[in-house]
């Protein structure tokens, strides 16, 4: 897929290139399904030049708009009205700490034409939903793979991707937005897990050790036990 690295996106915007403008259909869907009833905060991920972020501000949200392309943030900041309640932030949502975001929690998290470019979507969405306030929503606006040319499938999501995305939510509403999918996710739920009982250990004159290994993204290293057929923490004795 094209323009997947920060420097490539930086060059994309620096050359004056743009993205598909927000349509009236998208605005109508936002107004119908996501207009806040009171003061609310929104996080716009992959904000680009800030068109969606500014519209969310007009709807009544205080908006944190993030993008890992420095040129996009500079241009969006320069073009935004002085009184707009939008904070544009140069931030890599997959690699930078979420604690660096201006707000700890949000009423709305949006991805417009950005979600397909995420390298680890399931992990990212699971992390971000921890920062979603009760009653909040995630909105993903994306092309579907069936609606784009074969050589541009990288900018779109396939139906199996949508199935994985919606699996962790109690409510997933789908709408058509001028050949884009407008997806609204509410009420995150915990995925079912199964555990294997190793049984009572037999006494033996050995010392054992278990290890928990994590990376910078807080993922836990597990190993597959061929003998027991389960995922487990590393251990030795």
Short mmCIF file of C-alpha atoms in Angstrom, two decimals, residues 14-131:
data_model
loop_
_atom_site.label_atom_id
_atom_site.label_comp_id
_atom_site.label_asym_id
_atom_site.label_seq_id
_atom_site.Cartn_x
_atom_site.Cartn_y
_atom_site.Cartn_z
CA UNK A 14 4.04 18.93 1.95
CA UNK A 15 3.56 18.57 -1.83
CA UNK A 16 0.07 20.00 -1.45
CA UNK A 17 -1.72 16.69 -1.99
CA UNK A 18 -5.05 16.14 -0.28
CA UNK A 19 -7.65 13.48 0.48
CA UNK A 20 -11.28 13.02 -0.40
CA UNK A 21 -13.28 15.83 1.18
CA UNK A 22 -15.86 15.07 3.88
CA UNK A 23 -19.21 14.71 2.12
CA UNK A 24 -22.65 15.97 3.05
CA UNK A 25 -23.70 12.35 3.63
CA UNK A 26 -20.92 11.88 6.17
CA UNK A 27 -21.87 15.10 7.92
CA UNK A 28 -25.51 14.03 8.06
CA UNK A 29 -24.58 10.66 9.58
CA UNK A 30 -22.34 12.33 12.15
CA UNK A 31 -25.14 14.72 13.08
CA UNK A 32 -27.70 11.92 13.34
CA UNK A 33 -25.70 9.33 15.25
CA UNK A 34 -22.87 11.13 17.04
CA UNK A 35 -23.96 14.65 17.96
CA UNK A 36 -23.13 15.18 21.67
CA UNK A 37 -25.96 16.06 24.04
CA UNK A 38 -23.56 17.99 26.30
CA UNK A 39 -19.92 19.05 26.44
CA UNK A 40 -17.81 16.19 25.06
CA UNK A 41 -14.30 15.40 23.84
CA UNK A 42 -13.28 13.62 20.65
CA UNK A 43 -10.05 12.06 19.41
CA UNK A 44 -9.57 12.19 15.63
CA UNK A 45 -6.89 9.65 14.62
CA UNK A 46 -5.05 10.27 11.35
CA UNK A 47 -6.58 13.72 11.13
CA UNK A 48 -4.68 14.85 8.03
CA UNK A 49 -5.46 18.49 7.33
CA UNK A 50 -8.16 18.58 10.00
CA UNK A 51 -11.40 18.79 8.01
CA UNK A 52 -13.20 16.17 10.10
CA UNK A 53 -11.74 17.53 13.34
CA UNK A 54 -13.08 21.01 12.58
CA UNK A 55 -16.53 19.62 11.76
CA UNK A 56 -16.59 17.71 15.06
CA UNK A 57 -15.72 20.99 16.77
CA UNK A 58 -18.69 22.64 15.07
CA UNK A 59 -20.89 19.81 16.38
CA UNK A 60 -19.90 20.65 19.96
CA UNK A 61 -16.85 18.49 20.65
CA UNK A 62 -13.53 19.62 22.05
CA UNK A 63 -11.19 17.78 19.68
CA UNK A 64 -7.71 16.32 19.95
CA UNK A 65 -6.60 15.65 16.36
CA UNK A 66 -3.48 13.53 15.88
CA UNK A 67 -1.39 12.53 12.87
CA UNK A 68 2.12 11.19 12.48
CA UNK A 69 2.79 13.41 9.43
CA UNK A 70 4.39 16.57 10.74
CA UNK A 71 3.44 18.59 7.65
CA UNK A 72 -0.23 17.68 8.08
CA UNK A 73 -0.27 18.96 11.65
CA UNK A 74 1.54 22.17 10.69
CA UNK A 75 -0.85 22.90 7.83
CA UNK A 76 -3.95 21.99 9.85
CA UNK A 77 -2.87 24.19 12.76
CA UNK A 78 -2.19 27.14 10.47
CA UNK A 79 -5.56 26.84 8.70
CA UNK A 80 -7.77 26.33 11.77
CA UNK A 81 -9.81 29.29 13.08
CA UNK A 82 -8.26 30.84 16.17
CA UNK A 83 -11.35 30.11 18.27
CA UNK A 84 -11.70 26.46 17.21
CA UNK A 85 -11.56 24.03 20.13
CA UNK A 86 -9.19 21.72 18.29
CA UNK A 87 -5.73 20.71 19.48
CA UNK A 88 -3.61 19.41 16.60
CA UNK A 89 -0.84 17.10 17.84
CA UNK A 90 2.06 15.42 16.02
CA UNK A 91 1.61 11.92 17.44
CA UNK A 92 2.06 8.34 16.19
CA UNK A 93 -0.98 6.59 17.65
CA UNK A 94 0.58 3.12 17.27
CA UNK A 95 4.05 3.86 18.64
CA UNK A 96 3.85 6.88 20.92
CA UNK A 97 2.50 6.56 24.45
CA UNK A 98 -1.23 7.11 24.79
CA UNK A 99 -0.48 8.93 28.03
CA UNK A 100 0.85 11.77 25.85
CA UNK A 101 -2.67 12.49 24.57
CA UNK A 102 -4.17 15.69 26.03
CA UNK A 103 -7.16 13.84 27.54
CA UNK A 104 -7.23 10.54 29.39
CA UNK A 105 -10.65 9.54 28.02
CA UNK A 106 -12.89 10.49 25.11
CA UNK A 107 -16.57 10.42 24.22
CA UNK A 108 -15.79 9.78 20.55
CA UNK A 109 -12.80 8.33 18.69
CA UNK A 110 -12.78 8.68 14.90
CA UNK A 111 -10.77 7.20 12.04
CA UNK A 112 -11.56 8.70 8.64
CA UNK A 113 -9.71 7.04 5.73
CA UNK A 114 -7.01 6.08 8.24
CA UNK A 115 -7.95 2.76 9.86
CA UNK A 116 -6.86 0.61 6.91
CA UNK A 117 -3.33 2.03 7.23
CA UNK A 118 -2.90 0.89 10.83
CA UNK A 119 -0.39 -1.95 11.07
CA UNK A 120 -1.88 -3.61 14.17
CA UNK A 121 -5.56 -2.70 14.13
CA UNK A 122 -6.83 -5.18 16.72
CA UNK A 123 -4.21 -4.23 19.29
CA UNK A 124 -4.72 -0.51 18.66
CA UNK A 125 -8.50 -0.63 18.95
CA UNK A 126 -8.24 -2.68 22.15
CA UNK A 127 -5.89 -0.06 23.61
CA UNK A 128 -8.00 2.91 22.51
CA UNK A 129 -11.24 1.52 23.89
CA UNK A 130 -9.63 1.69 27.33
CA UNK A 131 -9.67 5.46 26.77
#
